[in-house]
XYZ file of C-alpha atoms in Angstrom:
712
model
C -0.127 0.185 0.057
C 2.842 2.418 0.758
C 4.769 1.576 -2.521
C 1.115 2.678 -4.262
C 0.751 6.040 -2.070
C 4.069 7.130 -3.400
C 3.712 7.023 -7.171
C 0.285 8.170 -6.228
C 0.328 11.733 -4.290
C 3.838 13.619 -5.572
C 4.468 15.350 -1.675
C 4.447 11.533 -0.534
C 7.393 11.633 -3.760
C 8.128 14.466 -2.356
C 8.773 13.948 1.640
C 9.964 9.791 0.066
C 12.982 11.990 -1.255
C 13.888 14.213 1.303
C 13.603 11.704 3.913
C 16.272 9.293 1.871
C 19.087 12.675 2.850
C 18.791 11.696 6.546
C 21.722 9.774 8.205
C 22.402 6.172 5.677
C 20.819 4.013 9.074
C 17.549 5.659 9.073
C 17.276 5.710 5.075
C 18.101 1.603 5.022
C 15.541 1.076 8.654
C 13.847 2.807 6.075
C 13.520 0.742 3.138
C 13.535 -2.149 5.133
C 10.133 -1.494 6.211
C 9.293 -0.089 2.633
C 9.750 -3.568 1.165
C 8.225 -5.496 3.941
C 5.284 -4.037 3.810
C 4.959 -4.564 -0.485
C 6.219 -8.552 -0.280
C 3.131 -8.624 2.819
C 0.753 -6.533 0.434
C 2.054 -9.118 -2.439
C 0.987 -12.322 -0.265
C -2.280 -11.138 0.698
C -2.654 -10.584 -2.972
C -1.619 -13.964 -4.237
C -3.450 -15.658 -1.838
C -6.189 -13.729 -3.223
C -5.397 -14.832 -6.105
C -4.632 -18.481 -5.301
C -8.330 -18.821 -3.393
C -9.754 -19.313 -6.596
C -7.639 -21.406 -7.872
C -8.600 -24.050 -5.572
C -11.639 -23.849 -5.525
C -11.821 -24.108 -9.189
C -8.944 -27.475 -8.789
C -11.327 -28.522 -6.121
C -14.201 -28.181 -8.024
C -13.126 -29.913 -11.091
C -12.026 -32.606 -8.551
C -16.529 -33.134 -8.105
C -17.936 -32.969 -11.115
C -14.895 -34.876 -13.537
C -14.240 -34.672 -16.434
C -16.425 -31.309 -17.246
C -14.066 -28.545 -16.196
C -9.816 -28.921 -17.906
C -7.113 -26.452 -18.829
C -6.526 -25.672 -22.422
C -2.955 -26.246 -23.230
C -0.756 -24.966 -25.721
C 3.310 -26.940 -25.601
C 4.406 -30.159 -22.655
C 2.106 -30.466 -19.956
C 1.792 -32.947 -16.548
C -0.471 -35.464 -18.415
C -0.576 -38.860 -17.145
C -0.931 -41.170 -20.052
C -4.019 -42.468 -20.045
C -4.630 -46.304 -17.457
C -6.667 -48.088 -20.136
C -4.400 -49.046 -23.754
C -6.919 -48.614 -26.816
C -6.408 -51.069 -29.817
C -8.758 -50.848 -32.764
C -9.698 -53.356 -36.024
C -11.554 -52.730 -39.155
C -12.306 -55.309 -40.791
C -14.626 -53.897 -43.906
C -16.159 -56.612 -46.745
C -17.326 -53.806 -49.785
C -20.038 -55.291 -51.903
C -21.860 -53.539 -54.446
C -22.884 -50.086 -53.498
C -23.031 -51.054 -48.867
C -19.360 -51.346 -47.167
C -20.225 -53.864 -43.866
C -16.936 -53.128 -40.926
C -16.926 -55.084 -38.408
C -15.016 -52.917 -35.953
C -13.368 -54.504 -32.303
C -11.669 -52.572 -30.191
C -9.150 -53.896 -27.022
C -9.676 -51.896 -24.393
C -6.222 -53.267 -21.422
C -5.803 -51.772 -18.009
C -2.322 -51.076 -17.335
C -3.087 -49.891 -13.462
C -3.081 -52.223 -10.811
C -7.132 -50.163 -10.170
C -10.971 -51.419 -11.628
C -11.171 -49.248 -14.310
C -14.686 -48.318 -16.069
C -13.527 -46.701 -19.548
C -15.442 -43.927 -21.204
C -14.005 -43.218 -24.927
C -15.662 -41.123 -27.065
C -15.236 -41.517 -30.968
C -16.185 -41.183 -34.720
C -18.037 -43.914 -37.091
C -18.440 -42.810 -40.720
C -21.711 -39.721 -41.279
C -24.177 -43.055 -42.701
C -23.361 -45.416 -40.425
C -26.159 -48.055 -39.076
C -24.958 -49.617 -36.308
C -26.530 -52.909 -35.839
C -24.731 -55.294 -33.738
C -22.244 -55.279 -30.025
C -20.763 -57.722 -29.280
C -18.021 -58.147 -25.609
C -15.638 -60.403 -25.208
C -14.630 -61.922 -21.734
C -11.724 -64.217 -22.567
C -13.304 -66.386 -24.710
C -16.882 -65.576 -23.529
C -19.232 -63.330 -25.972
C -22.186 -61.611 -24.529
C -24.059 -60.086 -27.332
C -25.828 -56.983 -26.845
C -29.255 -56.113 -26.902
C -31.148 -53.092 -28.060
C -33.321 -50.703 -25.874
C -34.060 -47.285 -25.470
C -31.983 -45.229 -24.315
C -33.288 -44.213 -21.363
C -33.445 -48.082 -20.532
C -30.173 -48.610 -22.229
C -28.638 -46.757 -19.358
C -30.560 -47.925 -16.150
C -29.040 -51.477 -17.155
C -25.733 -50.547 -17.964
C -25.433 -47.718 -14.016
C -26.841 -51.461 -12.226
C -24.581 -53.423 -14.190
C -21.888 -51.055 -12.998
C -23.100 -50.677 -9.551
C -23.215 -54.160 -8.912
C -19.505 -55.588 -10.346
C -21.008 -56.455 -13.364
C -18.492 -56.377 -16.619
C -21.200 -54.443 -19.615
C -20.615 -51.442 -22.467
C -23.085 -49.029 -23.618
C -22.994 -47.207 -26.688
C -24.989 -44.172 -28.046
C -25.345 -41.925 -30.778
C -24.929 -38.078 -29.315
C -24.544 -37.379 -33.134
C -24.865 -39.767 -36.526
C -21.445 -39.754 -36.967
C -20.889 -39.321 -33.138
C -21.137 -42.421 -30.697
C -19.916 -43.076 -26.817
C -19.155 -46.490 -25.578
C -18.473 -46.980 -22.142
C -16.919 -49.925 -20.302
C -17.170 -51.339 -16.855
C -15.721 -53.429 -14.275
C -12.191 -53.742 -16.523
C -10.076 -56.377 -14.005
C -6.397 -54.829 -13.155
C -4.587 -56.025 -15.867
C -6.583 -57.381 -18.068
C -8.718 -57.005 -21.357
C -12.227 -56.806 -22.805
C -12.650 -56.665 -26.164
C -16.187 -53.713 -27.915
C -16.873 -55.584 -31.129
C -19.245 -52.739 -33.044
C -20.715 -53.730 -36.139
C -22.278 -50.750 -39.082
C -22.388 -50.748 -42.477
C -22.032 -47.671 -44.655
C -22.754 -46.430 -48.270
C -19.961 -46.303 -50.460
C -20.231 -43.197 -52.160
C -19.919 -43.128 -56.727
C -19.098 -40.156 -57.926
C -17.297 -38.310 -61.474
C -16.946 -42.330 -62.401
C -14.489 -43.372 -59.038
C -15.958 -45.119 -55.532
C -15.317 -43.409 -52.190
C -14.792 -45.277 -48.861
C -14.358 -43.342 -46.033
C -13.192 -44.764 -42.520
C -12.632 -41.626 -39.787
C -10.722 -42.898 -37.324
C -10.032 -39.078 -35.157
C -12.494 -35.665 -35.473
C -11.447 -32.364 -34.579
C -12.472 -30.899 -30.879
C -14.748 -28.826 -32.012
C -16.480 -25.080 -30.959
C -19.839 -25.524 -28.654
C -21.372 -21.728 -29.461
C -23.515 -20.438 -25.854
C -23.856 -19.431 -22.577
C -22.267 -22.213 -19.998
C -25.648 -23.516 -18.808
C -24.639 -23.350 -14.422
C -26.964 -26.088 -13.665
C -26.409 -28.043 -15.955
C -26.685 -32.452 -14.745
C -23.459 -33.738 -13.589
C -24.050 -37.421 -14.554
C -22.455 -39.619 -17.588
C -20.468 -36.075 -18.396
C -16.803 -37.343 -20.796
C -14.997 -34.619 -22.702
C -13.661 -30.818 -22.015
C -17.145 -28.847 -22.569
C -19.444 -27.798 -19.979
C -23.140 -27.080 -22.144
C -24.330 -24.230 -23.218
C -27.687 -23.374 -24.204
C -27.578 -23.999 -28.301
C -25.354 -27.283 -27.108
C -26.986 -28.823 -24.540
C -25.010 -32.142 -24.993
C -21.415 -30.084 -25.122
C -20.148 -32.350 -23.039
C -21.544 -35.598 -24.420
C -19.623 -34.924 -27.978
C -15.343 -33.239 -26.934
C -13.870 -36.421 -25.847
C -10.264 -34.805 -25.259
C -6.995 -34.352 -27.147
C -3.724 -35.796 -27.394
C -1.249 -35.395 -28.955
C 0.787 -39.274 -29.546
C 3.669 -38.477 -27.230
C 0.496 -38.524 -24.586
C -0.786 -42.528 -25.152
C 1.421 -45.550 -24.756
C 3.706 -46.703 -27.738
C 1.109 -49.547 -28.347
C -2.614 -47.341 -28.376
C -4.357 -45.414 -30.464
C -2.928 -48.227 -33.441
C -5.471 -49.952 -35.531
C -4.670 -52.942 -38.587
C -6.919 -52.143 -41.690
C -8.063 -54.565 -44.201
C -10.782 -54.018 -46.837
C -11.636 -56.579 -48.990
C -13.991 -55.465 -51.475
C -16.244 -57.356 -54.261
C -16.770 -54.251 -57.123
C -18.624 -56.435 -59.410
C -16.432 -55.285 -62.597
C -12.870 -54.779 -63.283
C -10.892 -51.958 -61.761
C -8.000 -49.950 -63.306
C -6.598 -48.359 -60.018
C -6.990 -49.145 -56.310
C -5.522 -44.752 -55.294
C -5.719 -43.093 -51.663
C -4.945 -39.846 -50.478
C -4.437 -40.409 -46.686
C -2.300 -43.035 -47.061
C 0.078 -45.334 -48.337
C -1.333 -48.874 -49.918
C -0.951 -52.615 -50.499
C -3.669 -53.841 -52.686
C -3.656 -56.960 -54.495
C -6.349 -56.956 -57.538
C -7.513 -59.867 -58.888
C -10.161 -59.319 -61.738
C -13.183 -57.800 -59.798
C -11.648 -58.420 -56.077
C -8.798 -55.642 -54.306
C -7.275 -56.503 -51.338
C -6.605 -53.253 -49.294
C -4.189 -52.812 -46.562
C -1.993 -49.070 -45.465
C 1.361 -50.140 -45.564
C 2.552 -51.245 -41.539
C 0.776 -53.209 -39.500
C -0.673 -51.084 -37.452
C -1.651 -47.012 -38.639
C -2.464 -44.335 -35.954
C -4.862 -42.925 -35.468
C -4.549 -39.274 -36.447
C -6.882 -38.934 -39.603
C -9.345 -40.586 -41.689
C -8.226 -43.542 -44.055
C -9.830 -43.146 -47.374
C -9.740 -45.376 -50.051
C -11.314 -44.715 -53.697
C -11.170 -47.462 -56.924
C -11.466 -46.627 -60.501
C -13.620 -48.875 -63.253
C -11.235 -49.032 -65.949
C -11.934 -47.188 -68.656
C -15.120 -48.462 -70.311
C -16.503 -50.419 -68.309
C -18.258 -47.310 -65.483
C -21.533 -48.499 -64.297
C -24.149 -46.840 -66.362
C -27.240 -47.719 -63.901
C -27.482 -51.011 -61.252
C -30.402 -52.466 -58.879
C -29.865 -54.823 -56.180
C -31.788 -56.901 -54.538
C -33.125 -58.507 -51.147
C -35.256 -60.534 -49.083
C -35.712 -59.790 -45.337
C -38.152 -61.962 -42.884
C -40.325 -61.841 -45.616
C -39.862 -58.482 -46.982
C -38.324 -56.714 -50.282
C -35.928 -54.657 -50.719
C -34.509 -53.539 -53.601
C -31.451 -50.160 -54.308
C -30.744 -49.173 -57.735
C -28.359 -46.580 -58.507
C -28.614 -44.753 -61.687
C -26.053 -41.935 -63.488
C -27.961 -39.189 -65.429
C -26.313 -38.705 -69.368
C -23.357 -35.667 -68.555
C -25.277 -32.852 -70.550
C -23.080 -29.473 -70.935
C -26.362 -26.407 -70.330
C -25.092 -23.016 -71.066
C -23.058 -21.033 -68.714
C -24.928 -19.014 -66.682
C -24.176 -15.828 -65.096
C -23.074 -16.242 -60.777
C -22.994 -14.089 -57.986
C -21.086 -16.488 -56.079
C -19.988 -16.221 -52.431
C -17.303 -17.482 -50.963
C -17.053 -17.625 -47.344
C -13.907 -19.533 -45.750
C -13.581 -20.285 -41.989
C -11.030 -19.042 -40.389
C -11.281 -20.072 -36.771
C -8.365 -21.754 -34.382
C -9.475 -24.490 -35.512
C -8.618 -24.446 -38.633
C -4.472 -23.720 -37.474
C -2.246 -25.164 -39.273
C -2.831 -27.354 -42.018
C -6.020 -26.901 -42.643
C -5.450 -23.242 -43.172
C -3.008 -23.907 -46.034
C -5.444 -25.770 -47.649
C -8.220 -23.733 -46.930
C -6.586 -20.851 -48.344
C -5.453 -22.508 -51.651
C -9.266 -23.624 -52.035
C -10.732 -19.828 -52.291
C -7.993 -18.924 -54.368
C -8.978 -21.757 -56.533
C -12.486 -20.220 -56.418
C -11.179 -17.013 -57.506
C -9.478 -18.095 -60.222
C -12.942 -19.249 -62.057
C -14.502 -16.349 -61.917
C -15.619 -15.625 -65.466
C -16.734 -11.820 -67.093
C -20.086 -11.084 -65.859
C -19.836 -12.402 -62.419
C -19.454 -11.447 -59.271
C -18.406 -11.874 -55.714
C -17.645 -11.324 -52.245
C -15.639 -12.714 -50.020
C -16.289 -13.791 -46.467
C -13.948 -14.863 -43.117
C -15.340 -15.294 -39.951
C -14.148 -16.950 -37.294
C -15.659 -14.975 -33.848
C -17.586 -12.384 -35.591
C -17.899 -12.182 -39.994
C -16.351 -9.880 -41.845
C -17.029 -8.996 -45.023
C -14.175 -8.353 -48.031
C -17.103 -5.752 -49.875
C -20.293 -4.188 -48.552
C -22.007 -6.147 -51.489
C -20.548 -8.515 -54.485
C -18.436 -6.770 -57.302
C -17.596 -7.462 -60.132
C -15.211 -9.995 -61.139
C -12.815 -7.666 -62.321
C -8.842 -6.978 -61.955
C -8.806 -4.774 -59.425
C -11.240 -6.561 -57.911
C -9.474 -9.379 -58.038
C -6.282 -8.568 -56.915
C -7.674 -7.371 -53.724
C -9.234 -10.579 -52.926
C -6.088 -12.408 -53.965
C -4.267 -9.917 -51.306
C -6.955 -9.656 -48.343
C -6.597 -14.679 -48.608
C -3.677 -14.671 -48.689
C -3.127 -12.465 -45.426
C -5.458 -14.970 -43.422
C -5.181 -16.279 -40.488
C -6.110 -18.759 -38.334
C -7.986 -18.083 -35.156
C -10.981 -17.781 -33.340
C -14.122 -19.120 -31.723
C -16.421 -21.000 -34.720
C -19.730 -18.566 -34.560
C -21.132 -20.521 -37.567
C -23.944 -19.194 -37.377
C -23.577 -15.353 -37.930
C -21.502 -16.421 -41.410
C -24.197 -17.910 -42.583
C -27.074 -14.162 -41.319
C -24.452 -12.190 -43.300
C -23.793 -14.039 -46.061
C -27.688 -14.928 -47.205
C -28.837 -10.866 -46.049
C -26.076 -9.022 -47.693
C -27.095 -6.768 -50.420
C -27.474 -8.520 -53.876
C -25.376 -7.147 -56.809
C -27.158 -4.442 -58.407
C -27.101 -6.912 -62.334
C -30.281 -8.939 -62.438
C -30.562 -12.504 -63.527
C -27.738 -14.075 -61.321
C -28.086 -17.530 -60.154
C -27.199 -16.983 -56.728
C -24.570 -19.684 -55.131
C -22.345 -20.187 -52.236
C -19.563 -21.918 -51.353
C -19.014 -22.853 -47.678
C -14.819 -23.645 -46.587
C -14.564 -25.234 -43.615
C -13.558 -28.115 -41.144
C -17.276 -27.687 -40.199
C -16.077 -28.421 -36.150
C -19.009 -27.107 -34.700
C -21.522 -28.870 -32.172
C -24.668 -27.782 -33.124
C -25.362 -28.579 -36.059
C -28.884 -28.624 -35.814
C -29.418 -25.387 -35.080
C -27.345 -24.227 -38.343
C -29.062 -26.911 -41.058
C -32.067 -24.209 -39.838
C -30.903 -21.857 -40.550
C -29.769 -22.854 -43.894
C -33.009 -23.909 -44.551
C -34.685 -21.127 -44.037
C -32.038 -18.951 -44.680
C -30.995 -19.506 -48.131
C -33.448 -18.431 -49.869
C -33.226 -19.212 -54.411
C -28.992 -19.745 -52.885
C -27.643 -22.273 -53.616
C -24.945 -24.184 -50.836
C -21.626 -25.356 -52.142
C -19.953 -26.789 -48.735
C -15.584 -28.258 -49.320
C -14.350 -30.217 -46.848
C -11.370 -29.405 -45.438
C -8.391 -31.019 -42.985
C -7.336 -34.734 -42.358
C -10.708 -35.855 -39.865
C -12.821 -32.774 -40.999
C -17.241 -33.135 -39.969
C -18.141 -35.378 -42.839
C -22.331 -34.950 -40.866
C -22.460 -30.933 -41.043
C -20.295 -31.037 -44.503
C -22.787 -33.925 -46.206
C -26.368 -32.151 -44.349
C -25.597 -28.611 -45.168
C -24.936 -29.137 -48.553
C -28.094 -31.233 -48.961
C -30.642 -28.686 -47.596
C -28.965 -26.387 -49.569
C -29.778 -28.402 -52.297
C -26.357 -27.946 -53.518
C -23.019 -30.920 -53.471
C -19.686 -31.246 -51.751
C -16.266 -31.383 -51.712
C -13.360 -32.592 -49.139
C -9.933 -32.198 -49.481
C -7.675 -34.578 -47.251
C -3.998 -32.528 -48.681
C -2.589 -29.653 -50.727
C -1.602 -31.475 -53.048
C -5.410 -32.808 -54.410
C -7.256 -29.311 -54.137
C -7.246 -28.427 -57.520
C -8.810 -32.073 -59.243
C -11.164 -31.966 -55.723
C -12.290 -27.911 -56.199
C -12.040 -29.031 -60.710
C -15.105 -31.083 -59.988
C -17.115 -29.364 -58.194
C -16.851 -25.564 -60.264
C -18.146 -27.441 -62.643
C -20.793 -28.568 -60.791
C -21.670 -25.989 -59.888
C -22.218 -24.359 -63.442
C -26.356 -26.463 -63.087
C -28.153 -28.670 -61.907
C -27.913 -31.848 -64.835
C -30.985 -32.954 -64.317
C -33.877 -32.090 -62.091
C -37.882 -31.864 -61.636
C -36.810 -35.657 -61.311
C -39.575 -38.784 -61.233
C -38.858 -42.441 -60.218
C -41.342 -44.769 -60.344
C -41.150 -48.761 -59.264
C -44.053 -50.779 -60.652
C -47.066 -50.367 -58.156
C -47.196 -53.847 -56.045
C -50.828 -52.969 -55.090
C -49.977 -50.055 -52.184
C -47.471 -46.553 -52.041
C -44.390 -48.497 -51.968
C -42.213 -46.878 -49.687
C -38.586 -45.596 -50.942
C -35.887 -43.099 -49.371
C -35.252 -40.412 -50.445
C -38.328 -40.169 -50.772
C -38.146 -36.705 -52.710
C -34.880 -36.853 -55.093
C -33.777 -33.705 -55.039
C -31.254 -32.649 -57.979
C -28.664 -33.794 -59.255
C -25.813 -32.302 -60.614
C -22.419 -33.231 -62.758
C -20.623 -36.738 -62.004
C -23.642 -38.074 -59.155
C -25.783 -40.274 -59.509
C -29.444 -41.064 -58.113
C -29.626 -43.707 -55.062
C -32.992 -44.756 -53.941
C -33.675 -47.780 -51.560
C -37.184 -48.924 -51.608
C -39.833 -51.455 -49.209
C -42.219 -54.238 -50.290
C -41.066 -54.376 -54.388
C -40.520 -58.039 -55.829
C -37.575 -58.162 -58.624
C -39.928 -57.856 -61.796
C -41.003 -55.182 -64.053
C -39.800 -51.861 -64.948
C -38.808 -49.340 -63.285
C -38.791 -45.818 -64.484
C -36.420 -42.736 -63.666
C -36.993 -39.222 -65.259
C -35.506 -36.169 -65.397
C -34.799 -32.982 -66.913
C -31.672 -32.124 -68.697
C -30.234 -28.710 -69.295
C -31.592 -26.359 -71.262
C -35.215 -28.090 -70.544
C -35.292 -31.057 -72.914
C -36.682 -34.441 -70.873
C -34.595 -37.498 -70.072
C -35.451 -40.803 -69.604
C -34.699 -43.593 -68.656
C -35.935 -47.522 -67.739
C -34.126 -50.357 -65.838
C -34.456 -54.444 -65.529
C -35.482 -55.230 -61.706
C -35.478 -58.946 -62.965
C -31.311 -59.072 -63.126
C -31.045 -57.406 -59.938
C -27.672 -58.430 -58.079
C -28.224 -60.013 -54.691
C -26.759 -57.694 -51.678
C -27.376 -57.412 -47.800
C -28.025 -54.769 -45.311
C -30.825 -53.037 -47.834
C -32.986 -53.663 -44.699
C -30.661 -51.824 -42.776
C -29.924 -48.542 -44.931
C -34.120 -48.498 -45.629
C -34.873 -48.575 -42.079
C -32.289 -45.516 -41.333
C -33.221 -43.439 -43.868
C -36.471 -43.898 -43.177
C -35.411 -43.113 -39.396
C -33.277 -40.270 -41.756
C -36.382 -38.608 -42.987
C -38.570 -38.562 -39.326
C -36.402 -36.809 -37.833
C -35.826 -33.943 -40.787
C -40.297 -34.410 -41.269
C -39.747 -32.765 -37.291
C -37.768 -30.136 -37.988
C -39.313 -28.883 -40.454
C -42.816 -28.733 -39.195
C -40.635 -27.301 -35.671
C -42.416 -30.068 -33.943
C -40.301 -32.611 -31.688
C -39.519 -36.563 -33.982
C -41.938 -38.716 -32.586
C -39.758 -40.878 -30.134
C -42.213 -44.186 -30.246
C -42.650 -43.945 -34.077
C -38.551 -44.191 -34.644
C -37.706 -46.113 -31.219
C -40.747 -49.027 -32.772
C -38.912 -48.785 -36.590
C -35.214 -48.635 -34.619
C -36.350 -52.111 -32.780
C -37.541 -53.644 -35.541
C -34.877 -53.852 -37.322
C -32.077 -53.763 -34.845
C -30.216 -50.391 -35.968
C -29.464 -47.542 -33.911
C -30.729 -44.625 -33.567
C -31.114 -41.352 -31.476
C -33.329 -42.774 -29.406
C -32.017 -46.257 -28.503
C -28.826 -47.351 -27.445
C -27.155 -51.114 -27.587
C -25.876 -52.318 -23.865
C -24.879 -55.605 -23.394
C -23.761 -56.824 -19.633
C -22.445 -60.680 -18.133
C -24.269 -62.752 -15.998
C -22.247 -63.344 -13.500
C -21.022 -60.204 -11.489
C -16.773 -60.172 -11.275
C -15.733 -57.346 -9.585
C -15.702 -57.639 -5.346
C -18.253 -54.980 -3.918
C -15.343 -53.148 -2.059
C -13.269 -53.040 -4.908
C -13.153 -48.842 -6.300
C -14.159 -48.872 -9.401
C -12.471 -46.254 -11.233
C -12.833 -43.845 -14.434
C -11.776 -42.640 -17.981
C -12.145 -40.673 -21.020
C -9.912 -42.299 -23.452
C -8.909 -39.347 -24.998
C -8.525 -39.148 -29.863
C -5.181 -38.162 -31.182
C -5.220 -34.127 -32.105
C -5.821 -34.426 -36.163
C -2.784 -34.634 -38.384
C -1.269 -31.346 -39.848
C -3.264 -29.208 -36.480
C -2.351 -26.908 -34.705
C -0.754 -27.332 -31.099
C -3.864 -25.807 -30.388
C -6.411 -27.631 -30.871
C -5.252 -30.118 -27.980
C -7.968 -30.399 -25.181
C -6.227 -32.427 -21.132
C -8.532 -32.450 -18.859
C -7.459 -30.807 -15.933
C -7.051 -33.721 -13.450
C -4.505 -33.532 -15.783
C -2.029 -31.037 -13.803
C -2.624 -28.451 -10.776
C 0.447 -26.430 -11.975
C -1.378 -22.598 -12.229
C -2.104 -23.805 -8.823
C 1.485 -25.337 -7.676
C 2.708 -21.950 -9.632
C 0.614 -19.893 -7.529
C 0.775 -21.464 -3.673
C 4.798 -21.432 -4.416
C 4.861 -18.216 -5.213
C 2.612 -16.600 -1.812
C 5.343 -19.271 -0.153
C 8.522 -16.903 -0.939
C 6.066 -13.597 -0.605
C 5.761 -14.311 3.075
C 9.425 -15.787 3.241
C 11.259 -12.531 2.046
C 8.197 -11.114 4.551
C 9.255 -12.903 7.428
C 13.622 -12.263 6.178
C 12.979 -8.488 6.348
C 11.250 -7.787 9.509
C 13.528 -10.085 11.857
C 17.010 -8.236 8.971
C 14.969 -4.621 10.924
C 14.268 -6.774 15.014
C 18.191 -7.422 14.399
C 18.724 -3.941 13.642
């Protein structure tokens, strides 16, 4: 306090200066008293700083994973007690891929453990089986309503039974909990799921996610959020009420055991036609092609789980399928899947008003920002005379380069390129503000322009549903095209945003494929190749159920894929639509030529569940939970309202033994900046320890000064 007074009061400073001209002994005493006072006050201030840290640490230990410190660089993170090993076995036949994913959880500690693991699956994955392996015993899971499955699991955990449950948090994000893993023992969890195979521009593609980019959670923190079943670093907010369940810790590979977070992956593909090549933009591959069959393995016995595995295969020239039909009978019901590729018709070149929206939030730091800038610059190169454009960047706030779209003229393009080159990644991911700015911006002062928006992002957000609703309500005549960035983008957001925006999407895995990927996308953006699509299946006496029920417009290189229930493999399927220029196009497929397939009933059921969710969203209503549960249970496929649970009958953990719980982290996606690391608070208490140490030094200094004055 004395020091503050001296600097605030000129008279005091003058007096202090005068007193220094007195005797040396008096001057020394005065300095001791000043130093002693300053030390005591600093110690008090330090204790005021320490107290909230202590309270926060205490609260964090009570609440578990809901609190965290964000660490940039090395930390005191302790390696998890559980070692995670994964094995992907994928069988591809026709347009569907069946995957058996086996996770092995090994407990390296001397405590009984519960493992909690939040992990990604493909955005169109249909989960249909769960098995827990304990030694030689297989415990088959059962599908139950979500609340009931949680209760079943919790009861088993408390009573010492080994148990596992699997929940869907998002269509591409799931949580697995494994209870009562004995010290030094392992438990295997086998998940079976299927996913559709992508087919565009004459090339098939399959994506297997192994990690995820930490998602931004907008909104105000909910202080009264429930504390049970938390499994992540984020606290629930009023915009993302389950943010604590979709935010696994993100660490470096060095932060886990060298044996952990590795995967073996094997793909066996039966294409039905000779293949020209099999490639991957993400991994080096070992491939063996034998006619229509191919075996694929990533190089190396085990791969690090820090990026999506992408496998592409292309038919021999001239053997690309233009149409295909598959059929299955399940429990007395017939299911058909048809794939039809419209002709690659070109229409007149359209004059466009093109808005480029680029994500410059913190999750884009590193290689992702390089890819995004390259993608946007490539987009500027596609502009033609007569086009108008603008550039909008967003992080915690959105900012437009121009007040309204400007002509694609040399000086405007030069300003835009300079602007893009200087973009840097930082801040939050407030997508809603960027969408609002883009959708409400004044139009270009020219009539008859086609309005399009290119949205470049990694999709790392937790409020997807709210954003889809915003796109649906505010886009009007615009079409939205998404460009996915990074080694582990949120493909659910990218695909669904483009669907609600009546556009198309692409994903860029590395800078080397930017030109090829964007060339296809911008070619497709010139105009849809087929609109007003009408699909007519043979009548079977009742209205058939198809998914999707009403196909949207098709862009260049994009096929129509539709699955139906209740139609026999007989008669003809007729598909028609309008080509660019207004010409009507029509084709027919003989259903009797359908190839046998498996999993069509599950694919159809997943599609029907999505339709029920969409219908509720369009009406602004709560989804019909009972109808979705009924459909989910009938086809034994997971839904937002059902979960799998498996319980070993005999209790294993003695009630006297304490059960620890551990949240397994995911790995930092390859190419991401260290700012995206997410460590739990329980990993380190360095702020508290540092503050306590400094406070102790201050008190020690004050005591030493007092002793010195007494001796003087």
